[in-house]
mmCIF file of C-alpha atoms in Angstrom:
data_model
loop_
_atom_site.group_PDB
_atom_site.id
_atom_site.type_symbol
_atom_site.label_atom_id
_atom_site.label_comp_id
_atom_site.label_asym_id
_atom_site.label_seq_id
_atom_site.Cartn_x
_atom_site.Cartn_y
_atom_site.Cartn_z
ATOM 1 C CA MET W 1 0.000 0.000 0.000
ATOM 2 C CA ASN W 2 2.771 2.424 0.938
ATOM 3 C CA SER W 3 4.590 1.490 -2.248
ATOM 4 C CA GLN W 4 1.537 2.410 -4.340
ATOM 5 C CA ILE W 5 1.080 5.711 -2.485
ATOM 6 C CA ASN W 6 4.747 6.541 -3.022
ATOM 7 C CA ARG W 7 4.411 5.811 -6.734
ATOM 8 C CA LEU W 8 1.362 8.050 -7.012
ATOM 9 C CA LYS W 9 3.223 10.806 -5.177
ATOM 10 C CA GLU W 10 6.205 10.459 -7.510
ATOM 11 C CA LEU W 11 3.917 10.633 -10.539
ATOM 12 C CA SER W 12 2.105 13.721 -9.272
ATOM 13 C CA GLU W 13 5.362 15.547 -8.524
ATOM 14 C CA LEU W 14 6.930 14.741 -11.889
ATOM 15 C CA PHE W 15 3.921 15.533 -14.056
ATOM 16 C CA LEU W 16 3.017 18.723 -12.202
ATOM 17 C CA LYS W 17 6.563 19.866 -12.972
ATOM 18 C CA LEU W 18 6.383 18.796 -16.621
ATOM 19 C CA GLY W 19 2.945 20.372 -16.989
ATOM 20 C CA ALA W 20 4.284 23.682 -15.696
ATOM 21 C CA ILE W 21 7.488 23.853 -17.759
ATOM 22 C CA GLY W 22 6.451 21.931 -20.873
ATOM 23 C CA PHE W 23 6.712 24.711 -23.441
ATOM 24 C CA GLY W 24 7.698 23.783 -26.977
ATOM 25 C CA GLY W 25 4.825 21.628 -28.204
ATOM 26 C CA PRO W 26 3.994 17.909 -28.042
ATOM 27 C CA GLN W 27 7.346 16.634 -29.280
ATOM 28 C CA ALA W 28 9.110 18.568 -26.519
ATOM 29 C CA HIS W 29 6.644 17.163 -23.955
ATOM 30 C CA ILE W 30 7.256 13.605 -25.147
ATOM 31 C CA ALA W 31 11.030 14.088 -25.102
ATOM 32 C CA MET W 32 10.856 15.342 -21.497
ATOM 33 C CA ILE W 33 8.695 12.387 -20.432
ATOM 34 C CA ASN W 34 11.182 10.010 -22.040
ATOM 35 C CA ASP W 35 14.120 11.703 -20.324
ATOM 36 C CA GLU W 36 12.498 11.721 -16.880
ATOM 37 C CA ALA W 37 10.521 8.457 -16.836
ATOM 38 C CA VAL W 38 12.766 6.221 -18.955
ATOM 39 C CA GLU W 39 16.309 7.571 -18.855
ATOM 40 C CA GLN W 40 16.493 8.965 -15.316
ATOM 41 C CA ARG W 41 13.948 6.993 -13.268
ATOM 42 C CA GLY W 42 13.568 3.718 -15.162
ATOM 43 C CA TRP W 43 9.780 3.575 -14.706
ATOM 44 C CA LEU W 44 9.471 2.224 -18.260
ATOM 45 C CA ASP W 45 11.996 0.562 -20.518
ATOM 46 C CA ALA W 46 12.659 1.818 -24.038
ATOM 47 C CA ASP W 47 10.408 -0.782 -25.682
ATOM 48 C CA GLU W 48 7.482 0.038 -23.401
ATOM 49 C CA PHE W 49 7.917 3.721 -24.163
ATOM 50 C CA SER W 50 8.092 3.245 -27.942
ATOM 51 C CA ASP W 51 5.040 0.949 -27.885
ATOM 52 C CA GLY W 52 3.166 3.548 -25.862
ATOM 53 C CA LEU W 53 4.201 6.333 -28.226
ATOM 54 C CA ALA W 54 3.033 4.356 -31.254
ATOM 55 C CA LEU W 55 -0.262 3.713 -29.481
ATOM 56 C CA CYS W 56 -0.768 7.374 -28.586
ATOM 57 C CA GLU W 57 0.065 8.526 -32.109
ATOM 58 C CA MET W 58 -2.666 6.203 -33.389
ATOM 59 C CA LEU W 59 -5.350 7.322 -30.945
ATOM 60 C CA PRO W 60 -7.448 10.481 -31.160
ATOM 61 C CA GLY W 61 -6.410 13.131 -28.677
ATOM 62 C CA PRO W 62 -3.197 14.956 -27.700
ATOM 63 C CA ALA W 63 -0.341 12.443 -27.884
ATOM 64 C CA SER W 64 1.798 14.110 -25.210
ATOM 65 C CA THR W 65 -1.010 14.077 -22.633
ATOM 66 C CA GLN W 66 -1.752 10.469 -23.496
ATOM 67 C CA MET W 67 1.914 9.581 -23.035
ATOM 68 C CA GLY W 68 1.680 11.004 -19.526
ATOM 69 C CA ILE W 69 -1.435 8.916 -18.874
ATOM 70 C CA TYR W 70 0.246 5.842 -20.376
ATOM 71 C CA THR W 71 3.374 6.327 -18.252
ATOM 72 C CA GLY W 72 1.238 6.536 -15.125
ATOM 73 C CA TYR W 73 -0.679 3.425 -16.215
ATOM 74 C CA VAL W 74 2.471 1.348 -16.708
ATOM 75 C CA TYR W 75 4.064 2.555 -13.467
ATOM 76 C CA ALA W 76 1.067 2.521 -11.112
ATOM 77 C CA GLY W 77 -2.010 1.131 -12.840
ATOM 78 C CA TRP W 78 -5.311 2.939 -13.338
ATOM 79 C CA LEU W 79 -4.784 5.289 -10.406
ATOM 80 C CA GLY W 80 -1.343 6.129 -11.740
ATOM 81 C CA ALA W 81 -2.834 6.969 -15.137
ATOM 82 C CA LEU W 82 -5.399 9.251 -13.514
ATOM 83 C CA VAL W 83 -2.857 11.006 -11.289
ATOM 84 C CA ALA W 84 -0.267 11.489 -14.049
ATOM 85 C CA GLY W 85 -2.802 12.791 -16.557
ATOM 86 C CA LEU W 86 -4.480 15.221 -14.167
ATOM 87 C CA ALA W 87 -1.142 16.483 -12.853
ATOM 88 C CA PHE W 88 0.116 17.095 -16.391
ATOM 89 C CA ILE W 89 -3.022 18.975 -17.488
ATOM 90 C CA THR W 90 -3.672 21.084 -14.368
ATOM 91 C CA PRO W 91 -0.910 23.756 -14.627
ATOM 92 C CA ALA W 92 -1.708 24.586 -18.252
ATOM 93 C CA PHE W 93 -5.450 24.565 -17.537
ATOM 94 C CA LEU W 94 -5.015 27.124 -14.763
ATOM 95 C CA ILE W 95 -2.821 29.284 -17.009
ATOM 96 C CA VAL W 96 -5.396 29.208 -19.831
ATOM 97 C CA VAL W 97 -8.249 30.073 -17.446
ATOM 98 C CA THR W 98 -6.249 32.964 -15.983
ATOM 99 C CA LEU W 99 -5.350 34.317 -19.428
ATOM 100 C CA SER W 100 -8.971 33.876 -20.555
ATOM 101 C CA TRP W 101 -10.142 35.947 -17.591
ATOM 102 C CA VAL W 102 -7.593 38.662 -18.388
ATOM 103 C CA TYR W 103 -8.611 38.633 -22.057
ATOM 104 C CA PHE W 104 -12.355 38.961 -21.525
ATOM 105 C CA GLN W 105 -11.982 41.469 -18.690
ATOM 106 C CA PHE W 106 -9.524 43.803 -20.412
ATOM 107 C CA GLN W 107 -9.793 43.065 -24.139
ATOM 108 C CA GLN W 108 -10.639 46.710 -24.929
ATOM 109 C CA LEU W 109 -7.399 48.004 -23.410
ATOM 110 C CA PRO W 110 -5.148 49.471 -26.148
ATOM 111 C CA GLN W 111 -2.177 47.405 -24.953
ATOM 112 C CA LEU W 112 -4.137 44.143 -25.188
ATOM 113 C CA ILE W 113 -5.498 45.060 -28.620
ATOM 114 C CA ALA W 114 -1.926 45.751 -29.778
ATOM 115 C CA LEU W 115 -0.692 42.485 -28.251
ATOM 116 C CA PHE W 116 -3.241 40.348 -30.090
ATOM 117 C CA PHE W 117 -2.684 42.304 -33.302
ATOM 118 C CA GLY W 118 0.850 40.895 -33.252
ATOM 119 C CA LEU W 119 -0.216 37.410 -32.183
ATOM 120 C CA SER W 120 -2.915 36.899 -34.842
ATOM 121 C CA PRO W 121 -0.641 36.707 -37.936
ATOM 122 C CA VAL W 122 1.799 34.519 -36.003
ATOM 123 C CA MET W 123 -1.056 32.103 -35.309
ATOM 124 C CA ILE W 124 -1.941 32.009 -39.018
ATOM 125 C CA ALA W 125 1.692 31.103 -39.776
ATOM 126 C CA ILE W 126 1.741 28.432 -37.059
ATOM 127 C CA ILE W 127 -1.467 26.905 -38.444
ATOM 128 C CA LEU W 128 -0.159 26.906 -42.035
ATOM 129 C CA GLY W 129 3.232 25.576 -40.915
ATOM 130 C CA PHE W 130 1.531 22.715 -39.093
ATOM 131 C CA CYS W 131 -0.568 22.073 -42.194
ATOM 132 C CA TYR W 132 2.574 21.956 -44.358
ATOM 133 C CA LYS W 133 4.332 19.492 -42.063
ATOM 134 C CA LEU W 134 1.271 17.268 -41.705
ATOM 135 C CA GLY W 135 0.706 17.324 -45.454
ATOM 136 C CA ARG W 136 4.265 16.205 -46.192
ATOM 137 C CA LYS W 137 3.770 13.176 -43.948
ATOM 138 C CA SER W 138 0.194 12.220 -44.782
ATOM 139 C CA ILE W 139 -0.257 13.060 -48.483
ATOM 140 C CA GLN W 140 1.816 10.583 -50.473
ATOM 141 C CA ASN W 141 -0.151 10.173 -53.724
ATOM 142 C CA TRP W 142 -3.034 11.465 -55.830
ATOM 143 C CA ILE W 143 -5.564 9.807 -53.515
ATOM 144 C CA GLY W 144 -4.331 11.866 -50.574
ATOM 145 C CA ILE W 145 -4.340 15.029 -52.696
ATOM 146 C CA THR W 146 -7.919 14.293 -53.788
ATOM 147 C CA ILE W 147 -9.125 13.691 -50.222
ATOM 148 C CA ALA W 148 -7.430 16.889 -49.024
ATOM 149 C CA ALA W 149 -8.968 18.894 -51.889
ATOM 150 C CA MET W 150 -12.430 17.444 -51.249
ATOM 151 C CA ALA W 151 -12.139 18.260 -47.549
ATOM 152 C CA PHE W 152 -11.048 21.812 -48.375
ATOM 153 C CA LEU W 153 -13.985 22.347 -50.735
ATOM 154 C CA ALA W 154 -16.497 20.756 -48.365
ATOM 155 C CA SER W 155 -15.239 22.858 -45.457
ATOM 156 C CA THR W 156 -15.263 26.059 -47.507
ATOM 157 C CA PHE W 157 -18.483 25.786 -49.495
ATOM 158 C CA SER W 158 -20.812 23.532 -47.475
ATOM 159 C CA ASN W 159 -22.295 23.400 -44.009
ATOM 160 C CA LEU W 160 -21.037 19.859 -43.423
ATOM 161 C CA SER W 161 -19.823 19.430 -39.855
ATOM 162 C CA THR W 162 -16.074 18.887 -39.609
ATOM 163 C CA LEU W 163 -16.724 15.951 -37.267
ATOM 164 C CA VAL W 164 -18.857 14.297 -39.957
ATOM 165 C CA LEU W 165 -16.303 15.211 -42.622
ATOM 166 C CA PHE W 166 -13.519 13.400 -40.744
ATOM 167 C CA LEU W 167 -15.689 10.318 -40.224
ATOM 168 C CA LEU W 168 -16.540 10.213 -43.937
ATOM 169 C CA ALA W 169 -12.866 10.610 -44.843
ATOM 170 C CA GLY W 170 -11.951 7.754 -42.512
ATOM 171 C CA LEU W 171 -14.579 5.497 -44.065
ATOM 172 C CA LEU W 172 -13.357 6.510 -47.508
ATOM 173 C CA GLY W 173 -9.878 5.483 -46.385
ATOM 174 C CA ILE W 174 -11.209 2.064 -45.374
ATOM 175 C CA GLY W 175 -12.818 1.714 -48.789
ATOM 176 C CA LEU W 176 -9.613 2.688 -50.586
ATOM 177 C CA TYR W 177 -6.890 1.240 -48.375
ATOM 178 C CA GLY W 178 -8.633 -1.572 -46.476
ATOM 179 C CA SER W 179 -8.524 -5.273 -47.259
ATOM 180 C CA LYS W 180 -9.586 -6.302 -50.761
ATOM 181 C CA SER W 181 -12.725 -8.068 -49.538
ATOM 182 C CA LEU W 182 -13.736 -4.984 -47.595
ATOM 183 C CA ARG W 183 -13.200 -2.713 -50.584
ATOM 184 C CA PHE W 184 -15.454 -4.773 -52.808
ATOM 185 C CA ASN W 185 -18.182 -5.144 -50.194
ATOM 186 C CA SER W 186 -18.412 -1.600 -48.931
ATOM 187 C CA VAL W 187 -19.665 1.695 -50.260
ATOM 188 C CA ALA W 188 -16.975 4.308 -49.610
ATOM 189 C CA PRO W 189 -18.528 7.680 -48.626
ATOM 190 C CA LEU W 190 -17.274 10.586 -50.719
ATOM 191 C CA GLY W 191 -17.601 13.117 -49.033
ATOM 192 C CA LEU W 192 -7.958 35.966 -5.470
ATOM 193 C CA LEU W 193 -10.634 33.526 -5.663
ATOM 194 C CA ALA W 194 -13.002 34.868 -2.992
ATOM 195 C CA THR W 195 -12.950 38.360 -4.489
ATOM 196 C CA LEU W 196 -13.708 37.287 -8.031
ATOM 197 C CA GLN W 197 -17.075 38.235 -9.498
ATOM 198 C CA PRO W 198 -19.773 35.577 -10.119
ATOM 199 C CA SER W 199 -19.097 36.064 -13.846
ATOM 200 C CA PHE W 200 -15.688 34.451 -13.336
ATOM 201 C CA TRP W 201 -17.196 31.257 -11.949
ATOM 202 C CA GLY W 202 -20.036 31.191 -14.469
ATOM 203 C CA THR W 203 -22.620 29.955 -11.942
ATOM 204 C CA GLU W 204 -25.382 31.900 -13.706
ATOM 205 C CA ARG W 205 -24.712 30.273 -17.083
ATOM 206 C CA ILE W 206 -23.528 26.777 -16.237
ATOM 207 C CA SER W 207 -27.055 25.326 -16.187
ATOM 208 C CA GLU W 208 -27.593 26.550 -19.752
ATOM 209 C CA TYR W 209 -24.201 25.734 -21.261
ATOM 210 C CA GLY W 210 -22.717 23.022 -19.038
ATOM 211 C CA TRP W 211 -24.159 19.986 -20.819
ATOM 212 C CA PRO W 212 -23.730 21.371 -24.380
ATOM 213 C CA LEU W 213 -20.092 22.229 -23.617
ATOM 214 C CA PHE W 214 -19.362 18.782 -22.169
ATOM 215 C CA THR W 215 -21.020 16.796 -24.960
ATOM 216 C CA PHE W 216 -19.506 18.933 -27.714
ATOM 217 C CA PHE W 217 -15.954 18.665 -26.403
ATOM 218 C CA LEU W 218 -16.414 14.967 -25.673
ATOM 219 C CA GLN W 219 -17.113 14.502 -29.396
ATOM 220 C CA VAL W 220 -14.129 16.655 -30.328
ATOM 221 C CA GLY W 221 -11.847 14.719 -27.969
ATOM 222 C CA THR W 222 -12.933 11.494 -29.636
ATOM 223 C CA LEU W 223 -12.095 12.652 -33.149
ATOM 224 C CA ILE W 224 -8.996 14.890 -33.049
ATOM 225 C CA PHE W 225 -6.718 12.407 -34.787
ATOM 226 C CA GLY W 226 -3.220 13.820 -35.109
ATOM 227 C CA GLY W 227 -3.375 16.083 -32.066
ATOM 228 C CA GLY W 228 -2.031 19.612 -32.008
ATOM 229 C CA LEU W 229 -3.659 22.120 -34.351
ATOM 230 C CA VAL W 230 -5.951 19.485 -35.869
ATOM 231 C CA ILE W 231 -8.490 20.930 -33.439
ATOM 232 C CA ILE W 232 -8.607 24.233 -35.371
ATOM 233 C CA PRO W 233 -11.059 23.318 -38.181
ATOM 234 C CA LEU W 234 -13.264 21.373 -35.769
ATOM 235 C CA LEU W 235 -13.605 24.281 -33.383
ATOM 236 C CA GLU W 236 -13.725 27.034 -36.001
ATOM 237 C CA PHE W 237 -16.716 25.536 -37.801
ATOM 238 C CA GLU W 238 -18.654 24.576 -34.701
ATOM 239 C CA VAL W 239 -18.043 27.357 -32.175
ATOM 240 C CA VAL W 240 -17.784 30.253 -34.653
ATOM 241 C CA GLU W 241 -19.985 29.405 -37.623
ATOM 242 C CA ARG W 242 -22.608 26.950 -36.357
ATOM 243 C CA LEU W 243 -23.021 27.689 -32.654
ATOM 244 C CA GLY W 244 -21.898 31.325 -32.643
ATOM 245 C CA TRP W 245 -20.194 30.990 -29.260
ATOM 246 C CA LEU W 246 -17.149 33.024 -30.360
ATOM 247 C CA SER W 247 -16.388 35.676 -32.949
ATOM 248 C CA THR W 248 -13.598 34.904 -35.426
ATOM 249 C CA ALA W 249 -11.346 37.408 -33.650
ATOM 250 C CA ASP W 250 -12.007 35.856 -30.241
ATOM 251 C CA PHE W 251 -11.394 32.394 -31.702
ATOM 252 C CA ILE W 252 -7.965 33.163 -33.147
ATOM 253 C CA ASN W 253 -7.000 34.964 -29.937
ATOM 254 C CA GLY W 254 -8.188 31.935 -27.968
ATOM 255 C CA VAL W 255 -5.933 29.684 -30.033
ATOM 256 C CA ALA W 256 -3.064 32.066 -29.276
ATOM 257 C CA ILE W 257 -3.836 31.817 -25.553
ATOM 258 C CA GLY W 258 -3.822 28.028 -25.879
ATOM 259 C CA GLN W 259 -0.369 28.278 -27.457
ATOM 260 C CA LEU W 260 0.861 30.524 -24.643
ATOM 261 C CA SER W 261 0.303 27.770 -22.080
ATOM 262 C CA PRO W 262 2.817 24.946 -21.564
ATOM 263 C CA GLY W 263 0.162 22.270 -22.141
ATOM 264 C CA PRO W 264 -1.521 20.831 -25.244
ATOM 265 C CA VAL W 265 -3.267 23.137 -27.720
ATOM 266 C CA VAL W 266 -6.584 21.366 -27.093
ATOM 267 C CA LEU W 267 -6.801 23.420 -23.899
ATOM 268 C CA THR W 268 -8.211 26.068 -26.220
ATOM 269 C CA ALA W 269 -11.386 24.234 -25.189
ATOM 270 C CA ALA W 270 -11.021 25.830 -21.757
ATOM 271 C CA PHE W 271 -10.972 29.280 -23.383
ATOM 272 C CA VAL W 272 -14.232 28.508 -25.192
ATOM 273 C CA GLY W 273 -15.765 27.123 -22.005
ATOM 274 C CA TYR W 274 -14.696 30.169 -20.019
ATOM 275 C CA LYS W 275 -16.284 32.501 -22.568
ATOM 276 C CA MET W 276 -19.617 30.680 -22.323
ATOM 277 C CA ALA W 277 -19.812 29.811 -18.619
ATOM 278 C CA GLY W 278 -16.818 31.105 -16.670
ATOM 279 C CA PHE W 279 -14.483 28.886 -14.674
ATOM 280 C CA PHE W 280 -16.934 25.996 -14.411
ATOM 281 C CA GLY W 281 -17.537 26.143 -18.151
ATOM 282 C CA ALA W 282 -13.775 25.937 -18.721
ATOM 283 C CA LEU W 283 -13.534 23.000 -16.318
ATOM 284 C CA ILE W 284 -16.410 21.102 -17.945
ATOM 285 C CA SER W 285 -14.965 21.711 -21.417
ATOM 286 C CA ALA W 286 -11.539 20.434 -20.333
ATOM 287 C CA ILE W 287 -13.103 17.352 -18.727
ATOM 288 C CA GLY W 288 -15.042 16.671 -21.916
ATOM 289 C CA ILE W 289 -12.116 16.957 -24.301
ATOM 290 C CA PHE W 290 -9.699 14.902 -22.163
ATOM 291 C CA THR W 291 -12.108 12.138 -21.082
ATOM 292 C CA PRO W 292 -11.588 10.061 -24.270
ATOM 293 C CA SER W 293 -7.803 10.151 -23.764
ATOM 294 C CA PHE W 294 -8.126 8.750 -20.250
ATOM 295 C CA LEU W 295 -10.628 6.091 -21.322
ATOM 296 C CA PHE W 296 -8.621 4.928 -24.328
ATOM 297 C CA ILE W 297 -5.436 4.496 -22.304
ATOM 298 C CA MET W 298 -6.874 3.235 -19.008
ATOM 299 C CA LEU W 299 -9.441 0.810 -20.395
ATOM 300 C CA ALA W 300 -8.080 -0.347 -23.708
ATOM 301 C CA ALA W 301 -4.282 0.042 -23.839
ATOM 302 C CA PRO W 302 -3.458 -3.711 -24.022
ATOM 303 C CA VAL W 303 -5.949 -4.260 -26.847
ATOM 304 C CA LEU W 304 -5.108 -1.098 -28.738
ATOM 305 C CA VAL W 305 -1.394 -1.903 -28.897
ATOM 306 C CA ARG W 306 -2.361 -4.922 -31.005
ATOM 307 C CA LEU W 307 -5.109 -3.019 -32.816
ATOM 308 C CA ARG W 308 -2.490 -0.601 -34.123
ATOM 309 C CA GLN W 309 -1.549 -3.202 -36.746
ATOM 310 C CA ASN W 310 -5.159 -3.710 -37.891
ATOM 311 C CA THR W 311 -5.599 -2.991 -41.616
ATOM 312 C CA TRP W 312 -8.950 -1.279 -41.147
ATOM 313 C CA VAL W 313 -7.629 1.011 -38.422
ATOM 314 C CA GLN W 314 -4.635 2.007 -40.537
ATOM 315 C CA ALA W 315 -6.873 2.593 -43.558
ATOM 316 C CA PHE W 316 -9.261 4.742 -41.502
ATOM 317 C CA LEU W 317 -6.374 6.924 -40.338
ATOM 318 C CA LYS W 318 -4.945 7.171 -43.868
ATOM 319 C CA GLY W 319 -8.270 8.610 -44.962
ATOM 320 C CA ILE W 320 -8.573 11.097 -42.122
ATOM 321 C CA LYS W 321 -5.093 12.635 -42.248
ATOM 322 C CA PRO W 322 -5.316 14.214 -45.739
ATOM 323 C CA ALA W 323 -8.813 15.460 -44.868
ATOM 324 C CA VAL W 324 -7.353 17.184 -41.824
ATOM 325 C CA VAL W 325 -4.923 19.070 -44.081
ATOM 326 C CA GLY W 326 -7.743 20.281 -46.322
ATOM 327 C CA ALA W 327 -9.940 21.257 -43.378
ATOM 328 C CA ILE W 328 -7.137 23.219 -41.711
ATOM 329 C CA MET W 329 -6.459 25.106 -44.951
ATOM 330 C CA ALA W 330 -10.150 25.988 -45.176
ATOM 331 C CA ALA W 331 -10.264 27.118 -41.542
ATOM 332 C CA ALA W 332 -7.277 29.392 -42.134
ATOM 333 C CA ILE W 333 -9.211 31.511 -44.660
ATOM 334 C CA PRO W 334 -11.661 33.287 -42.303
ATOM 335 C CA LEU W 335 -8.972 33.459 -39.631
ATOM 336 C CA GLY W 336 -6.657 35.139 -42.126
ATOM 337 C CA GLN W 337 -9.339 37.613 -43.150
ATOM 338 C CA THR W 338 -9.602 38.692 -39.516
ATOM 339 C CA ALA W 339 -5.834 38.762 -38.948
ATOM 340 C CA PHE W 340 -5.060 40.805 -42.078
ATOM 341 C CA GLY W 341 -8.200 42.926 -42.436
ATOM 342 C CA ARG W 342 -7.042 45.866 -40.325
ATOM 343 C CA GLU W 343 -7.992 49.525 -39.873
ATOM 344 C CA THR W 344 -5.269 50.811 -42.200
ATOM 345 C CA TRP W 345 -3.282 49.431 -45.121
ATOM 346 C CA ALA W 346 -0.088 49.869 -43.126
ATOM 347 C CA LEU W 347 -1.384 47.611 -40.349
ATOM 348 C CA SER W 348 -2.586 45.003 -42.860
ATOM 349 C CA ILE W 349 0.815 45.012 -44.577
ATOM 350 C CA LEU W 350 2.613 44.679 -41.237
ATOM 351 C CA ALA W 351 0.380 41.738 -40.307
ATOM 352 C CA GLY W 352 1.168 40.100 -43.659
ATOM 353 C CA VAL W 353 4.906 40.609 -43.190
ATOM 354 C CA VAL W 354 4.743 39.097 -39.691
ATOM 355 C CA ALA W 355 2.834 36.067 -41.023
ATOM 356 C CA ILE W 356 5.218 35.461 -43.949
ATOM 357 C CA ALA W 357 8.319 35.901 -41.790
ATOM 358 C CA SER W 358 6.884 33.552 -39.161
ATOM 359 C CA LEU W 359 5.997 30.908 -41.761
ATOM 360 C CA ILE W 360 9.523 31.038 -43.209
ATOM 361 C CA ALA W 361 10.948 30.770 -39.693
ATOM 362 C CA ILE W 362 8.827 27.672 -39.027
ATOM 363 C CA ILE W 363 9.479 25.835 -42.291
ATOM 364 C CA ARG W 364 13.061 26.878 -43.055
ATOM 365 C CA PHE W 365 14.616 27.442 -39.648
ATOM 366 C CA LYS W 366 12.422 25.230 -37.371
ATOM 367 C CA VAL W 367 11.789 28.085 -34.929
ATOM 368 C CA THR W 368 9.515 26.983 -32.087
ATOM 369 C CA ALA W 369 6.025 28.417 -31.673
ATOM 370 C CA TRP W 370 6.575 30.127 -28.334
ATOM 371 C CA LYS W 371 9.545 32.116 -29.689
ATOM 372 C CA LEU W 372 7.440 33.323 -32.601
ATOM 373 C CA ILE W 373 4.624 34.233 -30.219
ATOM 374 C CA LEU W 374 6.998 36.362 -28.154
ATOM 375 C CA GLY W 375 8.254 38.046 -31.323
ATOM 376 C CA GLY W 376 4.730 38.676 -32.584
ATOM 377 C CA ALA W 377 3.721 40.147 -29.239
ATOM 378 C CA ALA W 378 6.682 42.553 -29.366
ATOM 379 C CA VAL W 379 5.849 43.608 -32.943
ATOM 380 C CA GLY W 380 2.230 44.195 -31.968
ATOM 381 C CA LEU W 381 3.004 46.260 -28.882
ATOM 382 C CA ILE W 382 5.470 48.451 -30.803
ATOM 383 C CA GLY W 383 4.065 48.531 -34.331
ATOM 384 C CA TYR W 384 0.313 48.761 -33.729
ATOM 385 C CA PRO W 385 0.296 52.211 -32.080
ATOM 386 C CA LEU W 386 3.021 53.537 -34.412
ATOM 387 C CA LEU W 387 0.978 52.685 -37.532
ATOM 388 C CA GLY W 388 -2.256 54.228 -36.371
ATOM 389 C CA GLY W 389 -3.933 51.415 -34.492
ATOM 390 C CA ALA W 390 -6.956 52.563 -32.543
#
């Protein structure tokens, strides 16, 4: 019993630390988990870690968070998975909630307007850079190009839900890449807490938005194959266009806030939840989007390690990944219109220069996102007032 308690304590201490300092994106998170849990502490051996990484890359959800859950599962069972996952998520969640509060309380301040002016074009570059990298890995032939193009057109010119679009693309992948018998027998779809105001906690709105937030983000958490910025087209269509929970400007700024935290980008869900129902809305949204990750690892890890080799599973993923590229490209259009459509031509040109320079820095020089965000913030704070920003 004491041994189990000690293991849980060790997990909580390590993953609280990693959750607080884990800037640099999912690959940096995974590298830190490997260094701490495998190299330094020996909680997993190299084969266990690589099997877990392959599993997490296959599953929907943020791979780095799932690696934390998996590490806890291997080291201390179900309780270990729960402790490691919650400890890893909590610091970034609190940072996102705090930044969300600052944003919605003070978003009309000139300094905050200038700050997000600089961040918006950087976010466009980060999204396009992610799209470029994902496309290089997932689009290998004319079939992938066709799926990506169809997803782009469907996302741009139809009201088809991105969740449905990804499911159709996955089924199309099964029809195209699955076993021969399956291909012939299936029809492939084409297609200060005490002093904070009640508004912070969201108690007045949680009864109205609590269940919709949870169920929506539960669906998103089940279908964000690829992790990272794959969440962008899903959220942009649903929360901006269909549900109207956020404006386009608030959405892109929310993605920037998600990038400012050390945790996974999917914590943008907490920003959306905070906007609709305060702290409790953020909490419910985070619970919804991370629940599938916990369930997949804690309940099905032994089976899913073997399932990774299944032809149908691989075919489903081969269909989804090009569709993600097309959907992200489509989502970038309205976001770009907001980022570059400024009060003056000078501001629009500056935003374009920041975006192009950031994209070159990502693709050519492998500059990390948080460095670009700091640079964009500096450009915004200096350049926005100089060029006539309101």
